[in-house]
mmCIF file of C-alpha atoms in Angstrom:
data_model
loop_
_atom_site.group_PDB
_atom_site.id
_atom_site.type_symbol
_atom_site.label_atom_id
_atom_site.label_comp_id
_atom_site.label_asym_id
_atom_site.label_seq_id
_atom_site.Cartn_x
_atom_site.Cartn_y
_atom_site.Cartn_z
ATOM 1 C CA MET A 1 39.256 18.010 66.674
ATOM 2 C CA GLU A 2 38.343 16.051 69.780
ATOM 3 C CA LEU A 3 35.330 14.839 71.724
ATOM 4 C CA SER A 4 35.075 16.709 75.007
ATOM 5 C CA SER A 5 31.509 15.899 76.018
ATOM 6 C CA ASP A 6 30.943 13.097 78.537
ATOM 7 C CA ARG A 7 27.461 12.509 77.205
ATOM 8 C CA VAL A 8 28.836 11.866 73.720
ATOM 9 C CA VAL A 9 31.210 9.302 75.191
ATOM 10 C CA ALA A 10 28.286 7.708 76.984
ATOM 11 C CA THR A 11 26.355 7.490 73.737
ATOM 12 C CA LEU A 12 29.294 5.713 72.116
ATOM 13 C CA GLU A 13 30.059 3.242 74.916
ATOM 14 C CA MET A 14 29.859 0.329 72.498
ATOM 15 C CA SER A 15 32.576 1.968 70.358
ATOM 16 C CA GLN A 16 34.830 2.899 73.295
ATOM 17 C CA VAL A 17 35.319 6.484 72.204
ATOM 18 C CA LYS A 18 38.121 8.295 74.012
ATOM 19 C CA SER A 19 38.439 12.017 74.516
ATOM 20 C CA LYS A 20 42.018 12.963 75.240
ATOM 21 C CA ASP A 21 43.980 15.901 73.948
ATOM 22 C CA ASP A 22 46.540 13.743 72.174
ATOM 23 C CA GLU A 23 44.238 11.112 70.698
ATOM 24 C CA PRO A 24 42.075 11.188 67.553
ATOM 25 C CA PHE A 25 38.445 10.168 67.418
ATOM 26 C CA ASN A 26 38.695 6.457 68.155
ATOM 27 C CA SER A 27 36.179 3.739 67.519
ATOM 28 C CA ASP A 28 36.695 0.001 67.632
ATOM 29 C CA GLY A 29 33.280 -0.269 65.961
ATOM 30 C CA ASP A 30 34.791 0.817 62.602
ATOM 31 C CA TYR A 31 34.584 4.612 62.362
ATOM 32 C CA GLU A 32 34.835 4.419 58.554
ATOM 33 C CA SER A 33 31.410 2.826 58.187
ATOM 34 C CA LEU A 34 29.638 5.251 60.540
ATOM 35 C CA PRO A 35 26.840 4.173 62.907
ATOM 36 C CA PRO A 36 23.791 2.685 61.133
ATOM 37 C CA HIS A 37 21.511 5.557 62.183
ATOM 38 C CA VAL A 38 23.507 8.165 60.227
ATOM 39 C CA SER A 39 21.366 9.329 57.325
ATOM 40 C CA VAL A 40 22.168 9.253 53.627
ATOM 41 C CA THR A 41 22.104 13.073 53.829
ATOM 42 C CA THR A 42 25.261 12.964 55.961
ATOM 43 C CA HIS A 43 27.127 10.998 53.322
ATOM 44 C CA MET A 44 25.782 13.230 50.532
ATOM 45 C CA THR A 45 26.684 16.472 52.314
ATOM 46 C CA ALA A 46 30.190 15.262 53.103
ATOM 47 C CA GLY A 47 30.619 13.971 49.553
ATOM 48 C CA ALA A 48 29.394 17.169 47.892
ATOM 49 C CA VAL A 49 31.751 19.401 49.905
ATOM 50 C CA ALA A 50 34.672 17.032 49.304
ATOM 51 C CA GLY A 51 33.961 16.855 45.568
ATOM 52 C CA ILE A 52 33.739 20.614 45.048
ATOM 53 C CA LEU A 53 36.986 21.221 46.961
ATOM 54 C CA GLU A 54 38.733 18.372 45.151
ATOM 55 C CA HIS A 55 37.993 19.853 41.730
ATOM 56 C CA THR A 56 38.528 23.537 42.547
ATOM 57 C CA VAL A 57 41.822 23.482 44.463
ATOM 58 C CA MET A 58 43.784 21.724 41.701
ATOM 59 C CA TYR A 59 41.776 23.013 38.731
ATOM 60 C CA PRO A 60 44.649 24.916 37.005
ATOM 61 C CA VAL A 61 46.650 21.655 36.815
ATOM 62 C CA ASP A 62 43.629 19.940 35.275
ATOM 63 C CA SER A 63 43.551 22.659 32.601
ATOM 64 C CA VAL A 64 47.202 21.975 31.830
ATOM 65 C CA LYS A 65 46.530 18.215 31.659
ATOM 66 C CA THR A 66 43.792 18.743 29.045
ATOM 67 C CA ARG A 67 46.131 20.808 26.873
ATOM 68 C CA MET A 68 49.052 18.406 27.277
ATOM 69 C CA GLN A 69 46.831 15.556 26.071
ATOM 70 C CA SER A 70 46.220 17.371 22.779
ATOM 71 C CA LEU A 71 47.417 15.025 20.023
ATOM 72 C CA GLN A 72 48.409 17.776 17.583
ATOM 73 C CA PRO A 73 48.702 20.953 19.677
ATOM 74 C CA ASP A 74 49.151 24.442 18.336
ATOM 75 C CA PRO A 75 52.866 25.430 18.388
ATOM 76 C CA ASN A 76 51.969 28.025 21.022
ATOM 77 C CA ALA A 77 50.424 25.351 23.237
ATOM 78 C CA GLN A 78 53.271 22.837 23.427
ATOM 79 C CA TYR A 79 54.554 22.496 26.966
ATOM 80 C CA LYS A 80 57.519 20.682 28.531
ATOM 81 C CA SER A 81 56.213 20.577 32.110
ATOM 82 C CA VAL A 82 53.228 21.503 34.253
ATOM 83 C CA TYR A 83 55.042 24.462 35.812
ATOM 84 C CA GLU A 84 56.219 25.813 32.454
ATOM 85 C CA ALA A 85 52.692 25.430 31.047
ATOM 86 C CA LEU A 86 51.044 27.311 33.901
ATOM 87 C CA LYS A 87 53.626 30.093 33.751
ATOM 88 C CA ARG A 88 53.205 30.560 29.996
ATOM 89 C CA ILE A 89 49.391 30.381 30.071
ATOM 90 C CA ILE A 90 49.235 33.064 32.775
ATOM 91 C CA ARG A 91 51.793 35.254 30.982
ATOM 92 C CA THR A 92 50.219 35.041 27.505
ATOM 93 C CA GLU A 93 46.515 34.501 28.230
ATOM 94 C CA GLY A 94 45.927 36.099 31.622
ATOM 95 C CA ILE A 95 45.925 35.022 35.246
ATOM 96 C CA PHE A 96 42.349 33.695 35.147
ATOM 97 C CA ARG A 97 42.781 31.563 32.000
ATOM 98 C CA PRO A 98 43.721 28.355 33.894
ATOM 99 C CA PHE A 99 40.371 28.628 35.731
ATOM 100 C CA ARG A 100 38.234 28.730 32.580
ATOM 101 C CA GLY A 101 35.439 26.153 32.893
ATOM 102 C CA LEU A 102 35.604 26.004 36.683
ATOM 103 C CA ASN A 103 31.974 27.152 37.030
ATOM 104 C CA ILE A 104 30.499 24.147 35.183
ATOM 105 C CA THR A 105 32.849 21.828 37.083
ATOM 106 C CA MET A 106 31.551 23.082 40.424
ATOM 107 C CA LEU A 107 27.940 22.781 39.259
ATOM 108 C CA GLY A 108 28.523 19.164 38.300
ATOM 109 C CA ALA A 109 30.891 18.108 41.090
ATOM 110 C CA GLY A 110 28.510 18.811 43.998
ATOM 111 C CA PRO A 111 25.631 16.492 43.042
ATOM 112 C CA ALA A 112 27.948 13.969 41.333
ATOM 113 C CA HIS A 113 30.085 13.447 44.436
ATOM 114 C CA ALA A 114 27.069 13.497 46.746
ATOM 115 C CA LEU A 115 25.660 10.483 44.867
ATOM 116 C CA TYR A 116 29.107 8.937 44.584
ATOM 117 C CA PHE A 117 30.004 8.833 48.286
ATOM 118 C CA ALA A 118 26.475 8.026 49.475
ATOM 119 C CA CYS A 119 26.278 5.075 47.089
ATOM 120 C CA TYR A 120 29.789 3.892 47.990
ATOM 121 C CA GLU A 121 29.168 3.849 51.753
ATOM 122 C CA ARG A 122 25.800 2.074 51.510
ATOM 123 C CA VAL A 123 26.861 -0.516 48.953
ATOM 124 C CA LYS A 124 30.173 -1.173 50.731
ATOM 125 C CA ARG A 125 28.391 -1.874 54.008
ATOM 126 C CA SER A 126 25.770 -4.115 52.379
ATOM 127 C CA LEU A 127 28.288 -6.140 50.371
ATOM 128 C CA SER A 128 30.699 -6.446 53.292
ATOM 129 C CA GLU A 129 27.906 -7.987 55.364
ATOM 130 C CA VAL A 130 27.360 -10.614 52.674
ATOM 131 C CA ILE A 131 30.967 -11.275 51.659
ATOM 132 C CA GLN A 132 32.816 -10.980 54.962
ATOM 133 C CA SER A 133 30.186 -10.861 57.713
ATOM 134 C CA GLY A 134 30.614 -7.142 58.271
ATOM 135 C CA GLY A 135 34.439 -7.103 58.046
ATOM 136 C CA ASN A 136 36.431 -5.084 55.529
ATOM 137 C CA SER A 137 36.264 -6.713 52.084
ATOM 138 C CA HIS A 138 38.452 -5.488 49.201
ATOM 139 C CA LEU A 139 36.012 -7.060 46.746
ATOM 140 C CA ALA A 140 33.144 -5.127 48.351
ATOM 141 C CA ASN A 141 35.199 -1.901 48.236
ATOM 142 C CA GLY A 142 35.969 -2.361 44.534
ATOM 143 C CA MET A 143 32.386 -3.269 43.586
ATOM 144 C CA ALA A 144 30.958 -0.372 45.627
ATOM 145 C CA GLY A 145 33.395 2.061 44.003
ATOM 146 C CA SER A 146 32.484 0.820 40.526
ATOM 147 C CA LEU A 147 28.737 1.147 41.086
ATOM 148 C CA ALA A 148 29.165 4.603 42.611
ATOM 149 C CA THR A 149 31.120 5.600 39.489
ATOM 150 C CA VAL A 150 28.190 4.800 37.185
ATOM 151 C CA LEU A 151 26.015 7.326 39.066
ATOM 152 C CA HIS A 152 28.820 9.887 39.361
ATOM 153 C CA ASP A 153 29.651 9.857 35.647
ATOM 154 C CA ALA A 154 26.018 10.098 34.564
ATOM 155 C CA VAL A 155 25.943 13.531 36.249
ATOM 156 C CA MET A 156 29.529 14.608 35.570
ATOM 157 C CA ASN A 157 29.992 13.628 31.913
ATOM 158 C CA PRO A 158 28.183 16.644 30.371
ATOM 159 C CA ALA A 159 30.122 18.955 32.691
ATOM 160 C CA GLU A 160 33.389 17.304 31.577
ATOM 161 C CA VAL A 161 32.571 17.906 27.903
ATOM 162 C CA VAL A 162 31.932 21.615 28.451
ATOM 163 C CA LYS A 163 34.900 21.985 30.809
ATOM 164 C CA GLN A 164 37.449 20.418 28.456
ATOM 165 C CA ARG A 165 36.262 22.380 25.435
ATOM 166 C CA MET A 166 36.671 25.600 27.401
ATOM 167 C CA GLN A 167 40.121 24.563 28.634
ATOM 168 C CA MET A 168 41.614 24.000 25.169
ATOM 169 C CA TYR A 169 43.960 26.540 23.592
ATOM 170 C CA ASN A 170 42.076 29.060 21.404
ATOM 171 C CA SER A 171 38.723 27.719 22.597
ATOM 172 C CA PRO A 172 36.038 29.293 20.367
ATOM 173 C CA TYR A 173 33.429 29.513 23.140
ATOM 174 C CA ARG A 174 32.721 32.821 24.898
ATOM 175 C CA GLY A 175 31.488 31.148 28.076
ATOM 176 C CA LEU A 176 29.553 28.285 29.641
ATOM 177 C CA LEU A 177 26.158 29.018 28.069
ATOM 178 C CA ASP A 178 27.675 29.733 24.653
ATOM 179 C CA CYS A 179 29.467 26.377 24.759
ATOM 180 C CA VAL A 180 26.320 24.475 25.771
ATOM 181 C CA ARG A 181 24.197 26.195 23.092
ATOM 182 C CA THR A 182 26.789 25.754 20.327
ATOM 183 C CA VAL A 183 27.446 22.074 21.051
ATOM 184 C CA THR A 184 23.700 21.347 21.283
ATOM 185 C CA ARG A 185 22.980 23.175 18.001
ATOM 186 C CA THR A 186 25.875 21.769 15.956
ATOM 187 C CA GLU A 187 26.321 18.278 17.399
ATOM 188 C CA GLY A 188 23.115 17.483 19.260
ATOM 189 C CA VAL A 189 22.459 16.614 22.901
ATOM 190 C CA GLY A 190 24.155 13.241 22.403
ATOM 191 C CA ALA A 191 27.515 15.052 22.210
ATOM 192 C CA PHE A 192 27.432 15.514 25.974
ATOM 193 C CA TYR A 193 27.458 11.722 26.422
ATOM 194 C CA ARG A 194 29.675 10.798 23.470
ATOM 195 C CA SER A 195 32.495 9.827 25.832
ATOM 196 C CA TYR A 196 30.289 8.242 28.531
ATOM 197 C CA SER A 197 31.217 4.646 27.691
ATOM 198 C CA THR A 198 34.913 5.582 27.589
ATOM 199 C CA GLN A 199 34.523 7.545 30.825
ATOM 200 C CA LEU A 200 32.995 4.505 32.521
ATOM 201 C CA THR A 201 35.599 2.182 31.016
ATOM 202 C CA MET A 202 38.246 4.471 32.517
ATOM 203 C CA ASN A 203 36.600 5.366 35.804
ATOM 204 C CA ILE A 204 35.364 1.934 36.855
ATOM 205 C CA PRO A 205 38.915 0.506 36.986
ATOM 206 C CA PHE A 206 40.165 3.896 38.236
ATOM 207 C CA GLN A 207 37.773 3.888 41.183
ATOM 208 C CA ALA A 208 38.199 0.168 41.869
ATOM 209 C CA VAL A 209 41.990 0.643 42.090
ATOM 210 C CA HIS A 210 41.442 3.912 43.974
ATOM 211 C CA PHE A 211 39.218 2.469 46.708
ATOM 212 C CA ILE A 212 41.183 -0.773 47.058
ATOM 213 C CA THR A 213 44.468 1.172 47.374
ATOM 214 C CA TYR A 214 42.907 3.589 49.875
ATOM 215 C CA GLU A 215 41.518 0.786 52.044
ATOM 216 C CA LEU A 216 44.817 -1.162 51.864
ATOM 217 C CA MET A 217 46.722 1.937 52.965
ATOM 218 C CA GLN A 218 44.241 2.508 55.772
ATOM 219 C CA GLU A 219 44.721 -1.068 56.965
ATOM 220 C CA GLN A 220 48.456 -0.410 57.232
ATOM 221 C CA LEU A 221 48.447 3.158 58.558
ATOM 222 C CA ASN A 222 45.168 3.248 60.494
ATOM 223 C CA PRO A 223 44.156 -0.354 61.314
ATOM 224 C CA HIS A 224 41.723 0.672 64.079
ATOM 225 C CA ARG A 225 39.979 3.151 61.778
ATOM 226 C CA HIS A 226 40.368 6.184 64.022
ATOM 227 C CA TYR A 227 39.674 9.660 62.708
ATOM 228 C CA HIS A 228 43.265 10.566 61.825
ATOM 229 C CA PRO A 229 43.692 13.286 59.152
ATOM 230 C CA GLY A 230 47.301 12.393 58.313
ATOM 231 C CA THR A 231 46.488 8.819 57.335
ATOM 232 C CA HIS A 232 43.527 9.951 55.213
ATOM 233 C CA ILE A 233 45.749 12.418 53.319
ATOM 234 C CA VAL A 234 48.561 9.904 52.690
ATOM 235 C CA SER A 235 46.172 7.089 51.758
ATOM 236 C CA GLY A 236 44.203 9.364 49.442
ATOM 237 C CA ALA A 237 47.337 10.673 47.697
ATOM 238 C CA ALA A 238 48.688 7.153 47.138
ATOM 239 C CA ALA A 239 45.325 5.958 45.828
ATOM 240 C CA GLY A 240 45.114 8.907 43.439
ATOM 241 C CA ALA A 241 48.639 8.440 42.063
ATOM 242 C CA VAL A 242 48.303 4.700 41.380
ATOM 243 C CA SER A 243 44.848 4.874 39.820
ATOM 244 C CA ALA A 244 45.725 7.948 37.706
ATOM 245 C CA ALA A 245 48.855 6.344 36.259
ATOM 246 C CA VAL A 246 47.248 3.057 35.201
ATOM 247 C CA THR A 247 44.221 4.698 33.540
ATOM 248 C CA THR A 248 45.959 7.523 31.636
ATOM 249 C CA PRO A 249 45.557 5.825 28.188
ATOM 250 C CA LEU A 250 41.788 5.818 28.649
ATOM 251 C CA ASP A 251 41.861 9.446 29.797
ATOM 252 C CA VAL A 252 43.662 10.464 26.593
ATOM 253 C CA CYS A 253 40.918 8.770 24.546
ATOM 254 C CA LYS A 254 38.227 10.443 26.647
ATOM 255 C CA THR A 255 39.804 13.873 26.078
ATOM 256 C CA LEU A 256 39.862 13.305 22.305
ATOM 257 C CA LEU A 257 36.172 12.300 22.303
ATOM 258 C CA ASN A 258 35.223 15.289 24.466
ATOM 259 C CA THR A 259 37.167 17.935 22.564
ATOM 260 C CA GLN A 260 36.817 16.518 18.992
ATOM 261 C CA GLU A 261 40.224 18.052 18.251
ATOM 262 C CA ASN A 262 39.745 19.238 14.661
ATOM 263 C CA VAL A 263 43.396 19.553 13.617
ATOM 264 C CA ALA A 264 44.202 16.037 14.814
ATOM 265 C CA LEU A 265 41.098 14.462 13.264
ATOM 266 C CA ASN A 266 41.605 16.231 9.927
ATOM 267 C CA SER A 267 45.223 15.025 9.762
ATOM 268 C CA VAL A 268 44.016 11.399 9.669
ATOM 269 C CA ASN A 269 41.156 12.217 7.268
ATOM 270 C CA ILE A 270 38.338 11.812 9.804
ATOM 271 C CA SER A 271 35.362 13.933 8.781
ATOM 272 C CA GLY A 272 32.409 14.599 11.043
ATOM 273 C CA HIS A 273 32.582 13.595 14.685
ATOM 274 C CA LEU A 274 34.677 10.847 16.261
ATOM 275 C CA THR A 275 32.564 8.408 18.267
ATOM 276 C CA GLY A 276 33.201 5.222 20.216
ATOM 277 C CA MET A 277 36.051 4.067 22.406
ATOM 278 C CA ALA A 278 37.476 1.669 19.794
ATOM 279 C CA ASN A 279 37.681 4.461 17.197
ATOM 280 C CA ALA A 280 39.315 6.750 19.758
ATOM 281 C CA PHE A 281 41.958 4.110 20.551
ATOM 282 C CA ARG A 282 42.734 3.602 16.853
ATOM 283 C CA THR A 283 42.954 7.345 16.225
ATOM 284 C CA VAL A 284 45.268 7.993 19.169
ATOM 285 C CA TYR A 285 47.570 5.172 18.008
ATOM 286 C CA ARG A 286 47.612 6.447 14.406
ATOM 287 C CA LEU A 287 48.501 9.953 15.556
ATOM 288 C CA GLY A 288 51.248 9.134 18.033
ATOM 289 C CA GLY A 289 51.779 5.424 18.577
ATOM 290 C CA LEU A 290 52.006 3.969 22.084
ATOM 291 C CA PRO A 291 53.623 7.090 23.657
ATOM 292 C CA ALA A 292 50.501 9.099 22.740
ATOM 293 C CA PHE A 293 48.462 7.079 25.235
ATOM 294 C CA PHE A 294 50.536 8.550 28.068
ATOM 295 C CA LYS A 295 50.422 12.211 27.043
ATOM 296 C CA GLY A 296 49.813 14.339 30.113
ATOM 297 C CA VAL A 297 50.518 11.492 32.564
ATOM 298 C CA GLN A 298 52.705 13.755 34.711
ATOM 299 C CA ALA A 299 50.022 16.424 34.964
ATOM 300 C CA ARG A 300 47.355 13.773 35.637
ATOM 301 C CA ILE A 301 49.292 12.312 38.586
ATOM 302 C CA ILE A 302 50.171 15.772 39.942
ATOM 303 C CA TYR A 303 46.471 16.672 39.738
ATOM 304 C CA GLN A 304 45.091 13.446 41.204
ATOM 305 C CA MET A 305 47.415 13.048 44.206
ATOM 306 C CA PRO A 306 46.427 16.236 46.058
ATOM 307 C CA SER A 307 42.866 16.096 44.687
ATOM 308 C CA THR A 308 42.127 12.668 46.147
ATOM 309 C CA ALA A 309 44.014 13.537 49.341
ATOM 310 C CA ILE A 310 41.794 16.625 49.717
ATOM 311 C CA ALA A 311 38.631 14.695 48.861
ATOM 312 C CA TRP A 312 39.246 11.926 51.407
ATOM 313 C CA SER A 313 40.475 14.182 54.225
ATOM 314 C CA VAL A 314 37.538 16.598 53.794
ATOM 315 C CA TYR A 315 35.061 13.727 53.475
ATOM 316 C CA GLU A 316 36.381 11.957 56.573
ATOM 317 C CA PHE A 317 36.346 15.216 58.548
ATOM 318 C CA PHE A 318 32.731 15.902 57.630
ATOM 319 C CA LYS A 319 31.762 12.352 58.510
ATOM 320 C CA TYR A 320 33.419 12.835 61.890
ATOM 321 C CA PHE A 321 31.971 16.308 62.457
ATOM 322 C CA LEU A 322 28.414 15.467 61.382
ATOM 323 C CA THR A 323 28.402 12.220 63.385
ATOM 324 C CA LYS A 324 29.682 14.012 66.498
ATOM 325 C CA GLN A 325 27.026 16.694 66.058
ATOM 326 C CA HIS A 326 24.301 14.067 65.648
ATOM 327 C CA LEU A 327 25.394 12.188 68.768
ATOM 328 C CA GLU A 328 25.472 15.386 70.842
ATOM 329 C CA GLN A 329 21.909 16.168 69.748
ATOM 330 C CA GLU A 330 20.821 12.642 70.652
ATOM 331 C CA ALA A 331 22.443 12.867 74.085
ATOM 332 C CA GLY A 332 20.546 16.071 74.839
ATOM 333 C CA PRO A 333 21.639 18.960 77.072
ATOM 334 C CA GLY A 334 23.965 18.108 79.946
ATOM 335 C CA PRO A 335 23.396 18.961 83.607
ATOM 336 C CA LEU A 336 23.207 22.661 84.428
#
């Protein structure tokens, strides 16, 4: 996509925007941070679209990851690889089974990612001004990503609980509403936030590593911060792979807290409901030792790489598109 309007170029004189067929949207004034006049709505719209696409495109792999993290899976739900798991699930449970729980994920992902990206952009800019006089600061990126995660997880955690319970093999729930009603009746509303502390403990380092890796990759591949889809895809994929790998042990604990896997808990004589990150860590270790903390790591990386690549490329495109549209409206109609 390119800028072909002279009046848009005039509006962006300070950023030296070029409009040539073979050049991306180019701004020496740091395209990534967007002009100050761009509203929070722009960030939220871009973030919501990116978040929904991120979760929906790779959702079947996420379903496999949840099952592969089961600490004592049913013999019919033991898988050697992501591909073998998907093939068997489709063959034995139907073609739509890997998409079970997608509806609640989409309902949660839109508002969660809208808050996430809007908070990240605003906090990053504010902290960068303080820490590095407006320049790119890795500390600011990490802190902004961590704060954005707190808001994101507050919205997304209940959706994660419902989603993972519906993804499990032989899930007893007929659908979204049945799952919500049953969990509320039998375990209370607190069940939807039972894993919140673990989710934050996982996602704060995940997002800090994620954003720092993304910005480091952008410095190497796209130092002038042009709009360049290829660099956003590569940087996003690398950021997703690194952050997913290092936080897998926490994700295994989160899955156990969300699903309350009865067979596994009964085998170590845990009655009632498992709560707390420390208890989850102890239980995972008792059930499988250190290797148990990396169950599903392959599926998690395979899921996160394209997911984060999609999220960043879609988000950057919408930032570019919405900014271009705003500048054209500001410039007004051209000469007849």
